[in-house]
Amino acid sequence: MVRLRKQTLDGNVETLLLAILEAGPSYGYAIAKELNQRSQGILQLGEGTIYPVLHRLEEKKLISAKWRLAENGRQRKYYRLTARGRKALLMNRQQWQMLAVVMRRVLNSTKKLSPKPRLKGATI
Amino acid sequence: MSRALQKYLDRVMIYANRNEKEAAQIRAELEDHLLKKIDDLRTQGLSREDAIYQAIEDHGNPRTVGYGLRKRFPLLDVRTHGTARGFIAVGPKAIGIIAIGGVAGGVFSYGGISFGFMSLGLLSLGLIYSIGAFSLAPLGIAFGAIALGIMAMGLLSFGVTAIGVLAISLICDPFYISDCMRTISWFTPETAPHFLLQIKSIPSVMGWTWFPFYISCIVLLTAKLILSRKEYRRIKQADPSLVE
């Protein structure tokens, strides 16, 4: 299977995590699982690598976090999207949709370039 | 909790190098993740040992996870591995600031020798990057600010003053502008206000502004080497197998 290169992914994991949190508050493991499911295994990120991104989003105030007691009695950190995060997600989504359209149109186009116009009276 | 899991978390936290309170919270969060994952894997039929192994494997390299969790943009990047990555994160911006500052400095310092200093400065930066690559953002911002100040002073001394002198010259005698400028110039000791004389002397010493720059580079490089050594010792002390 073709894997996404790290450079292609850089900077976009933030948007992916924001998109997952759009559905409602969630915690690290559930977010990683959801990301894996939605990407249908293409991403193959180390699950632990989402935490630096989550913490960065929290620093930027795009998400907020709260510790709550989980069903197993352990303390669990839940993340939720802030108004600022929702706005950032909307903007990133629009950008990505536009880029996807452009990429699809250009990459899927098989139209050949028109041949060079011949000058009147020119001979080869 | 299993020893393998403990050891994995220990390693992540060694690389993360956060204060006690932050480390406890991060550890608790990662621990919850791993335990939940192990529970899930066991319900899928894996043995406890296999589930632990799989959970750790899926969680990622402790160095990658730990370094990711380290506080961002420290003054110096002292990671013992993959130092270039820290530089790349802030590099283009820092280089841009320094380059603009350098060009501005060169332009406003009568060219000549200062351009030579500028080239040497950029060359030394390249050398420093290739040796260890540390975050140059603070240095770049400081240098950019100095350059902006010099640009402002340059504009004041060569722009506003020139217009003023020209206007006075034209009023005095349009046919003897050069003579007029010599006698009425704001820069001549007889007629110039004191502060303008001060400004006038700045461009001639502009070349020297690179020396503090060199010194700051040497100080930062030395600090980087000392801190890298300290970081290496800290990791070795916490878990010798990590540096073998």
Tab-separated table of C-alpha atoms in Angstrom:
chain	number	residue	atom	x	y	z
A	1	MET	CA	0.000	0.000	0.000
A	2	VAL	CA	1.232	3.521	-0.785
A	3	ARG	CA	2.001	5.391	2.444
A	4	LEU	CA	1.686	9.100	2.928
A	5	ARG	CA	5.053	10.767	3.280
A	6	LYS	CA	5.734	12.743	6.446
A	7	GLN	CA	6.224	15.963	4.467
A	8	THR	CA	2.805	15.559	2.875
A	9	LEU	CA	1.250	15.134	6.282
A	10	ASP	CA	3.141	17.881	8.131
A	11	GLY	CA	0.840	20.567	9.448
A	12	ASN	CA	-2.294	18.712	8.396
A	13	VAL	CA	-2.636	16.442	11.414
A	14	GLU	CA	-3.902	19.456	13.354
A	15	THR	CA	-6.788	19.842	10.898
A	16	LEU	CA	-7.543	16.119	11.050
A	17	LEU	CA	-7.730	16.200	14.855
A	18	LEU	CA	-9.928	19.304	14.808
A	19	ALA	CA	-12.256	17.519	12.371
A	20	ILE	CA	-12.525	14.530	14.703
A	21	LEU	CA	-13.266	16.745	17.702
A	22	GLU	CA	-16.002	18.506	15.735
A	23	ALA	CA	-18.285	15.584	16.550
A	24	GLY	CA	-17.916	16.254	20.275
A	25	PRO	CA	-15.491	15.966	23.212
A	26	SER	CA	-13.166	12.998	23.130
A	27	TYR	CA	-9.934	11.642	24.617
A	28	GLY	CA	-6.574	10.620	23.163
A	29	TYR	CA	-7.137	6.927	22.576
A	30	ALA	CA	-10.611	7.421	21.084
A	31	ILE	CA	-9.296	10.205	18.835
A	32	ALA	CA	-6.430	8.001	17.600
A	33	LYS	CA	-8.848	5.129	16.949
A	34	GLU	CA	-11.280	7.371	15.093
A	35	LEU	CA	-8.459	8.833	13.015
A	36	ASN	CA	-7.323	5.361	12.045
A	37	GLN	CA	-10.850	4.307	11.153
A	38	ARG	CA	-11.668	7.397	9.116
A	39	SER	CA	-8.384	7.254	7.229
A	40	GLN	CA	-8.947	3.530	6.669
A	41	GLY	CA	-5.431	2.696	7.771
A	42	ILE	CA	-3.669	4.906	5.225
A	43	LEU	CA	-2.141	7.276	7.777
A	44	GLN	CA	-0.339	4.733	9.976
A	45	LEU	CA	0.710	7.311	12.561
A	46	GLY	CA	2.226	6.255	15.855
A	47	GLU	CA	-0.699	6.696	18.239
A	48	GLY	CA	1.525	8.551	20.690
A	49	THR	CA	2.400	11.172	18.091
A	50	ILE	CA	-1.083	12.700	18.287
A	51	TYR	CA	-0.390	13.939	21.841
A	52	PRO	CA	2.170	16.601	20.895
A	53	VAL	CA	-0.330	17.825	18.289
A	54	LEU	CA	-3.194	17.837	20.804
A	55	HIS	CA	-1.078	19.769	23.296
A	56	ARG	CA	-0.095	22.242	20.610
A	57	LEU	CA	-3.748	22.779	19.684
A	58	GLU	CA	-4.485	23.326	23.360
A	59	GLU	CA	-1.698	25.932	23.590
A	60	LYS	CA	-3.157	27.696	20.560
A	61	LYS	CA	-6.548	27.601	22.306
A	62	LEU	CA	-8.119	25.795	19.362
A	63	ILE	CA	-9.185	23.040	21.756
A	64	SER	CA	-9.662	22.967	25.516
A	65	ALA	CA	-9.074	20.072	27.898
A	66	LYS	CA	-10.617	18.838	31.103
A	67	TRP	CA	-9.800	15.865	33.347
A	68	ARG	CA	-12.784	13.669	34.144
A	69	LEU	CA	-13.302	10.320	35.787
A	70	ALA	CA	-13.581	7.544	33.179
A	71	GLU	CA	-15.762	4.417	33.336
A	72	ASN	CA	-12.786	2.367	34.570
A	73	GLY	CA	-12.186	4.698	37.497
A	74	ARG	CA	-9.091	6.306	35.995
A	75	GLN	CA	-8.715	10.023	35.381
A	76	ARG	CA	-8.991	10.805	31.683
A	77	LYS	CA	-8.236	13.980	29.755
A	78	TYR	CA	-11.067	15.033	27.453
A	79	TYR	CA	-10.558	17.504	24.636
A	80	ARG	CA	-13.200	19.670	23.043
A	81	LEU	CA	-13.242	22.158	20.182
A	82	THR	CA	-13.322	25.842	21.107
A	83	ALA	CA	-15.052	28.555	19.054
A	84	ARG	CA	-11.636	29.550	17.755
A	85	GLY	CA	-10.934	25.938	16.787
A	86	ARG	CA	-14.254	25.656	14.979
A	87	LYS	CA	-13.421	28.762	12.977
A	88	ALA	CA	-9.933	27.422	12.136
A	89	LEU	CA	-11.434	24.097	11.064
A	90	LEU	CA	-13.936	25.823	8.793
A	91	MET	CA	-11.175	27.778	7.129
A	92	ASN	CA	-8.869	24.763	6.752
A	93	ARG	CA	-11.712	22.673	5.371
A	94	GLN	CA	-12.513	25.264	2.705
A	95	GLN	CA	-8.844	25.480	1.757
A	96	TRP	CA	-8.539	21.731	1.500
A	97	GLN	CA	-11.700	21.367	-0.544
A	98	MET	CA	-10.442	23.946	-3.003
A	99	LEU	CA	-7.021	22.316	-3.188
A	100	ALA	CA	-8.589	18.873	-3.669
A	101	VAL	CA	-10.677	20.156	-6.590
A	102	VAL	CA	-7.638	21.760	-8.223
A	103	MET	CA	-5.443	18.693	-7.729
A	104	ARG	CA	-8.113	16.359	-9.073
A	105	ARG	CA	-8.776	18.523	-12.101
A	106	VAL	CA	-5.132	18.962	-12.991
A	107	LEU	CA	-3.879	15.474	-12.194
A	108	ASN	CA	-6.794	13.649	-13.829
A	109	SER	CA	-6.778	15.761	-16.942
A	110	THR	CA	-5.437	13.844	-19.953
A	111	LYS	CA	-6.055	16.621	-22.427
A	112	LYS	CA	-3.041	17.060	-24.708
A	113	LEU	CA	-1.529	20.441	-25.333
A	114	SER	CA	-2.572	21.872	-28.690
A	115	PRO	CA	0.201	21.625	-31.305
A	116	LYS	CA	2.309	24.656	-32.080
A	117	PRO	CA	0.468	27.071	-34.397
A	118	ARG	CA	2.064	27.256	-37.807
A	119	LEU	CA	2.876	30.616	-39.240
A	120	LYS	CA	1.241	31.417	-42.521
A	121	GLY	CA	3.488	30.516	-45.406
A	122	ALA	CA	6.036	28.856	-43.167
A	123	THR	CA	7.660	25.700	-44.445
A	124	ILE	CA	9.316	22.987	-42.502
B	1	MET	CA	0.931	-2.068	35.415
B	2	SER	CA	3.496	-4.124	33.543
B	3	ARG	CA	7.207	-3.357	33.760
B	4	ALA	CA	7.463	-3.044	29.983
B	5	LEU	CA	4.799	-0.347	30.013
B	6	GLN	CA	6.487	1.463	32.905
B	7	LYS	CA	9.799	1.382	31.099
B	8	TYR	CA	8.243	2.691	27.891
B	9	LEU	CA	6.600	5.608	29.736
B	10	ASP	CA	9.828	6.309	31.640
B	11	ARG	CA	11.653	6.634	28.352
B	12	VAL	CA	9.035	8.910	26.835
B	13	MET	CA	9.212	11.166	29.892
B	14	ILE	CA	13.022	11.251	29.829
B	15	TYR	CA	12.888	12.727	26.348
B	16	ALA	CA	9.931	14.984	27.152
B	17	ASN	CA	11.874	16.498	30.077
B	18	ARG	CA	8.945	18.433	31.592
B	19	ASN	CA	8.585	19.701	35.133
B	20	GLU	CA	7.169	17.372	37.773
B	21	LYS	CA	3.542	18.548	37.574
B	22	GLU	CA	3.371	18.561	33.779
B	23	ALA	CA	5.198	15.233	33.566
B	24	ALA	CA	2.693	13.604	35.929
B	25	GLN	CA	-0.243	14.793	33.819
B	26	ILE	CA	1.315	13.729	30.517
B	27	ARG	CA	2.256	10.362	31.970
B	28	ALA	CA	-1.262	9.813	33.296
B	29	GLU	CA	-2.721	10.639	29.891
B	30	LEU	CA	-0.384	8.287	28.004
B	31	GLU	CA	-0.855	5.565	30.601
B	32	ASP	CA	-4.632	5.789	30.238
B	33	HIS	CA	-4.229	5.496	26.453
B	34	LEU	CA	-2.021	2.424	26.678
B	35	LEU	CA	-4.161	0.649	29.298
B	36	LYS	CA	-7.310	1.271	27.262
B	37	LYS	CA	-5.588	-0.048	24.169
B	38	ILE	CA	-4.429	-3.171	26.035
B	39	ASP	CA	-8.015	-3.769	27.247
B	40	ASP	CA	-9.278	-3.467	23.669
B	41	LEU	CA	-6.609	-5.793	22.284
B	42	ARG	CA	-7.357	-8.383	24.961
B	43	THR	CA	-11.053	-8.349	24.077
B	44	GLN	CA	-9.930	-9.119	20.530
B	45	GLY	CA	-8.306	-12.273	21.857
B	46	LEU	CA	-4.662	-11.312	22.358
B	47	SER	CA	-2.769	-12.564	25.395
B	48	ARG	CA	-1.761	-9.990	28.012
B	49	GLU	CA	1.906	-9.995	26.918
B	50	ASP	CA	1.032	-9.720	23.255
B	51	ALA	CA	-1.450	-6.929	23.963
B	52	ILE	CA	1.169	-4.951	25.901
B	53	TYR	CA	3.747	-5.462	23.173
B	54	GLN	CA	1.265	-4.441	20.479
B	55	ALA	CA	0.085	-1.356	22.404
B	56	ILE	CA	3.663	-0.121	22.875
B	57	GLU	CA	4.485	-0.855	19.248
B	58	ASP	CA	1.457	1.098	18.008
B	59	HIS	CA	2.141	3.995	20.334
B	60	GLY	CA	5.391	4.854	18.544
B	61	ASN	CA	9.070	5.330	19.263
B	62	PRO	CA	9.523	6.774	22.778
B	63	ARG	CA	12.087	9.248	21.477
B	64	THR	CA	9.730	10.565	18.791
B	65	VAL	CA	6.798	10.817	21.193
B	66	GLY	CA	8.925	12.257	24.012
B	67	TYR	CA	10.660	14.895	21.914
B	68	GLY	CA	7.299	15.869	20.492
B	69	LEU	CA	6.068	16.499	24.021
B	70	ARG	CA	9.026	18.676	24.945
B	71	LYS	CA	8.280	22.365	25.357
B	72	ARG	CA	8.405	24.116	22.003
B	73	PHE	CA	10.901	26.736	20.862
B	74	PRO	CA	13.406	26.639	23.686
B	75	LEU	CA	16.231	29.129	23.238
B	76	LEU	CA	18.536	26.314	22.349
B	77	ASP	CA	17.713	22.975	20.823
B	78	VAL	CA	19.659	20.506	22.905
B	79	ARG	CA	18.191	17.249	21.680
B	80	THR	CA	20.764	14.513	21.406
B	81	HIS	CA	19.177	13.093	18.259
B	82	GLY	CA	17.692	14.598	15.145
B	83	THR	CA	18.765	18.120	16.038
B	84	ALA	CA	18.236	19.365	12.513
B	85	ARG	CA	14.488	18.899	12.862
B	86	GLY	CA	14.304	21.576	15.516
B	87	PHE	CA	16.087	23.962	13.253
B	88	ILE	CA	13.892	23.246	10.253
B	89	ALA	CA	10.822	24.086	12.334
B	90	VAL	CA	11.948	27.670	12.906
B	91	GLY	CA	14.732	27.959	10.373
B	92	PRO	CA	13.238	29.678	7.327
B	93	LYS	CA	11.725	32.465	9.415
B	94	ALA	CA	14.928	33.014	11.382
B	95	ILE	CA	17.053	32.968	8.233
B	96	GLY	CA	14.670	35.414	6.583
B	97	ILE	CA	14.896	37.854	9.485
B	98	ILE	CA	18.670	37.607	9.653
B	99	ALA	CA	19.043	37.919	5.889
B	100	ILE	CA	16.807	41.009	5.735
B	101	GLY	CA	18.589	42.469	8.743
B	102	GLY	CA	21.941	41.769	7.148
B	103	VAL	CA	20.985	43.285	3.806
B	104	ALA	CA	19.502	46.332	5.532
B	105	GLY	CA	22.621	46.675	7.634
B	106	GLY	CA	24.806	46.420	4.559
B	107	VAL	CA	22.793	48.926	2.530
B	108	PHE	CA	22.833	51.497	5.295
B	109	SER	CA	26.493	51.149	6.033
B	110	TYR	CA	27.946	52.550	2.804
B	111	GLY	CA	28.501	49.088	1.374
B	112	GLY	CA	32.168	48.203	1.038
B	113	ILE	CA	33.661	46.349	3.964
B	114	SER	CA	30.326	45.873	5.702
B	115	PHE	CA	29.134	43.665	2.809
B	116	GLY	CA	32.201	41.559	3.353
B	117	PHE	CA	31.299	41.274	7.032
B	118	MET	CA	27.743	40.401	6.077
B	119	SER	CA	28.889	37.548	3.815
B	120	LEU	CA	31.182	36.266	6.554
B	121	GLY	CA	28.283	36.486	9.010
B	122	LEU	CA	25.997	34.431	6.769
B	123	LEU	CA	28.797	31.945	6.165
B	124	SER	CA	29.372	31.525	9.897
B	125	LEU	CA	25.644	30.994	10.368
B	126	GLY	CA	25.758	28.214	7.789
B	127	LEU	CA	28.672	26.629	9.643
B	128	ILE	CA	26.841	26.838	12.973
B	129	TYR	CA	23.775	25.192	11.439
B	130	SER	CA	25.834	22.356	10.033
B	131	ILE	CA	27.491	21.752	13.412
B	132	GLY	CA	24.464	21.585	15.626
B	133	ALA	CA	21.501	23.642	14.429
B	134	PHE	CA	19.844	25.485	17.248
B	135	SER	CA	16.912	27.799	17.304
B	136	LEU	CA	18.000	31.161	15.942
B	137	ALA	CA	14.629	32.850	16.242
B	138	PRO	CA	15.524	35.022	19.282
B	139	LEU	CA	18.844	36.021	17.743
B	140	GLY	CA	17.167	36.738	14.414
B	141	ILE	CA	14.478	38.902	16.011
B	142	ALA	CA	17.087	40.847	17.974
B	143	PHE	CA	19.208	41.399	14.907
B	144	GLY	CA	16.136	42.348	12.823
B	145	ALA	CA	15.210	44.944	15.454
B	146	ILE	CA	18.742	46.388	15.384
B	147	ALA	CA	18.592	46.555	11.591
B	148	LEU	CA	15.210	48.307	11.685
B	149	GLY	CA	16.599	50.869	14.103
B	150	ILE	CA	19.574	51.461	11.851
B	151	MET	CA	17.291	51.765	8.839
B	152	ALA	CA	15.208	54.366	10.649
B	153	MET	CA	18.313	56.320	11.578
B	154	GLY	CA	19.625	56.002	8.042
B	155	LEU	CA	16.386	57.374	6.652
B	156	LEU	CA	16.505	60.228	9.108
B	157	SER	CA	20.091	61.166	8.389
B	158	PHE	CA	20.149	60.602	4.627
B	159	GLY	CA	16.521	61.137	3.690
B	160	VAL	CA	14.981	63.928	5.738
B	161	THR	CA	18.243	65.793	6.131
B	162	ALA	CA	19.030	65.606	2.444
B	163	ILE	CA	15.630	67.053	1.556
B	164	GLY	CA	16.063	69.792	4.131
B	165	VAL	CA	19.544	70.687	2.938
B	166	LEU	CA	18.385	70.691	-0.682
B	167	ALA	CA	15.423	72.944	0.157
B	168	ILE	CA	17.638	75.396	2.047
B	169	SER	CA	20.189	75.318	-0.755
B	170	LEU	CA	17.551	76.068	-3.368
B	171	ILE	CA	16.241	78.965	-1.334
B	172	CYS	CA	19.738	80.344	-0.791
B	173	ASP	CA	20.986	80.116	-4.347
B	174	PRO	CA	19.851	77.528	-6.825
B	175	PHE	CA	22.987	77.986	-8.935
B	176	TYR	CA	25.445	77.301	-6.149
B	177	ILE	CA	23.836	74.349	-4.486
B	178	SER	CA	27.050	72.490	-3.691
B	179	ASP	CA	28.645	75.528	-2.136
B	180	CYS	CA	25.484	76.249	-0.190
B	181	MET	CA	25.289	72.663	1.087
B	182	ARG	CA	28.828	72.889	2.305
B	183	THR	CA	28.166	75.992	4.337
B	184	ILE	CA	24.628	75.303	5.568
B	185	SER	CA	24.762	71.491	5.740
B	186	TRP	CA	23.238	70.023	8.856
B	187	PHE	CA	26.278	67.842	9.101
B	188	THR	CA	28.964	70.494	9.234
B	189	PRO	CA	30.219	70.953	12.789
B	190	GLU	CA	29.441	74.686	12.702
B	191	THR	CA	25.792	74.436	11.713
B	192	ALA	CA	24.562	70.915	12.570
B	193	PRO	CA	22.505	70.151	15.656
B	194	HIS	CA	24.396	67.803	17.964
B	195	PHE	CA	22.093	64.807	17.547
B	196	LEU	CA	22.486	64.849	13.768
B	197	LEU	CA	26.258	64.708	14.125
B	198	GLN	CA	25.804	61.641	16.282
B	199	ILE	CA	23.603	60.008	13.665
B	200	LYS	CA	26.107	60.821	10.951
B	201	SER	CA	28.816	58.872	12.685
B	202	ILE	CA	26.692	55.719	12.947
B	203	PRO	CA	27.019	54.428	9.382
B	204	SER	CA	30.803	54.591	9.531
B	205	VAL	CA	30.859	52.196	12.446
B	206	MET	CA	28.152	49.924	11.023
B	207	GLY	CA	30.717	47.326	10.066
B	208	TRP	CA	31.459	46.884	13.745
B	209	THR	CA	27.859	45.817	14.466
B	210	TRP	CA	28.796	42.426	13.094
B	211	PHE	CA	31.209	41.865	15.934
B	212	PRO	CA	28.513	41.664	18.624
B	213	PHE	CA	26.744	39.356	16.175
B	214	TYR	CA	29.774	37.087	15.949
B	215	ILE	CA	30.168	37.140	19.698
B	216	SER	CA	26.513	36.222	20.240
B	217	CYS	CA	26.920	33.345	17.764
B	218	ILE	CA	29.982	32.073	19.627
B	219	VAL	CA	28.186	32.394	22.987
B	220	LEU	CA	25.146	30.532	21.664
B	221	LEU	CA	27.266	27.832	20.063
B	222	THR	CA	29.207	27.320	23.289
B	223	ALA	CA	25.980	27.232	25.283
B	224	LYS	CA	24.566	24.723	22.799
B	225	LEU	CA	27.578	22.437	23.166
B	226	ILE	CA	27.495	22.639	26.973
B	227	LEU	CA	23.742	22.018	27.145
B	228	SER	CA	23.933	19.167	24.626
B	229	ARG	CA	26.551	17.517	26.815
B	230	LYS	CA	24.361	18.087	29.867
B	231	GLU	CA	21.364	16.581	28.048
B	232	TYR	CA	23.446	13.565	27.025
B	233	ARG	CA	24.527	13.023	30.637
B	234	ARG	CA	20.965	13.451	31.920
B	235	ILE	CA	19.659	10.790	29.527
B	236	LYS	CA	22.582	8.484	30.254
B	237	GLN	CA	22.009	8.813	33.996
B	238	ALA	CA	18.260	8.169	33.675
B	239	ASP	CA	18.595	5.196	31.333
B	240	PRO	CA	22.086	4.220	30.068
B	241	SER	CA	20.623	1.915	27.427
B	242	LEU	CA	19.184	4.947	25.614
B	243	VAL	CA	22.598	6.308	24.659
B	244	GLU	CA	24.392	3.066	23.947
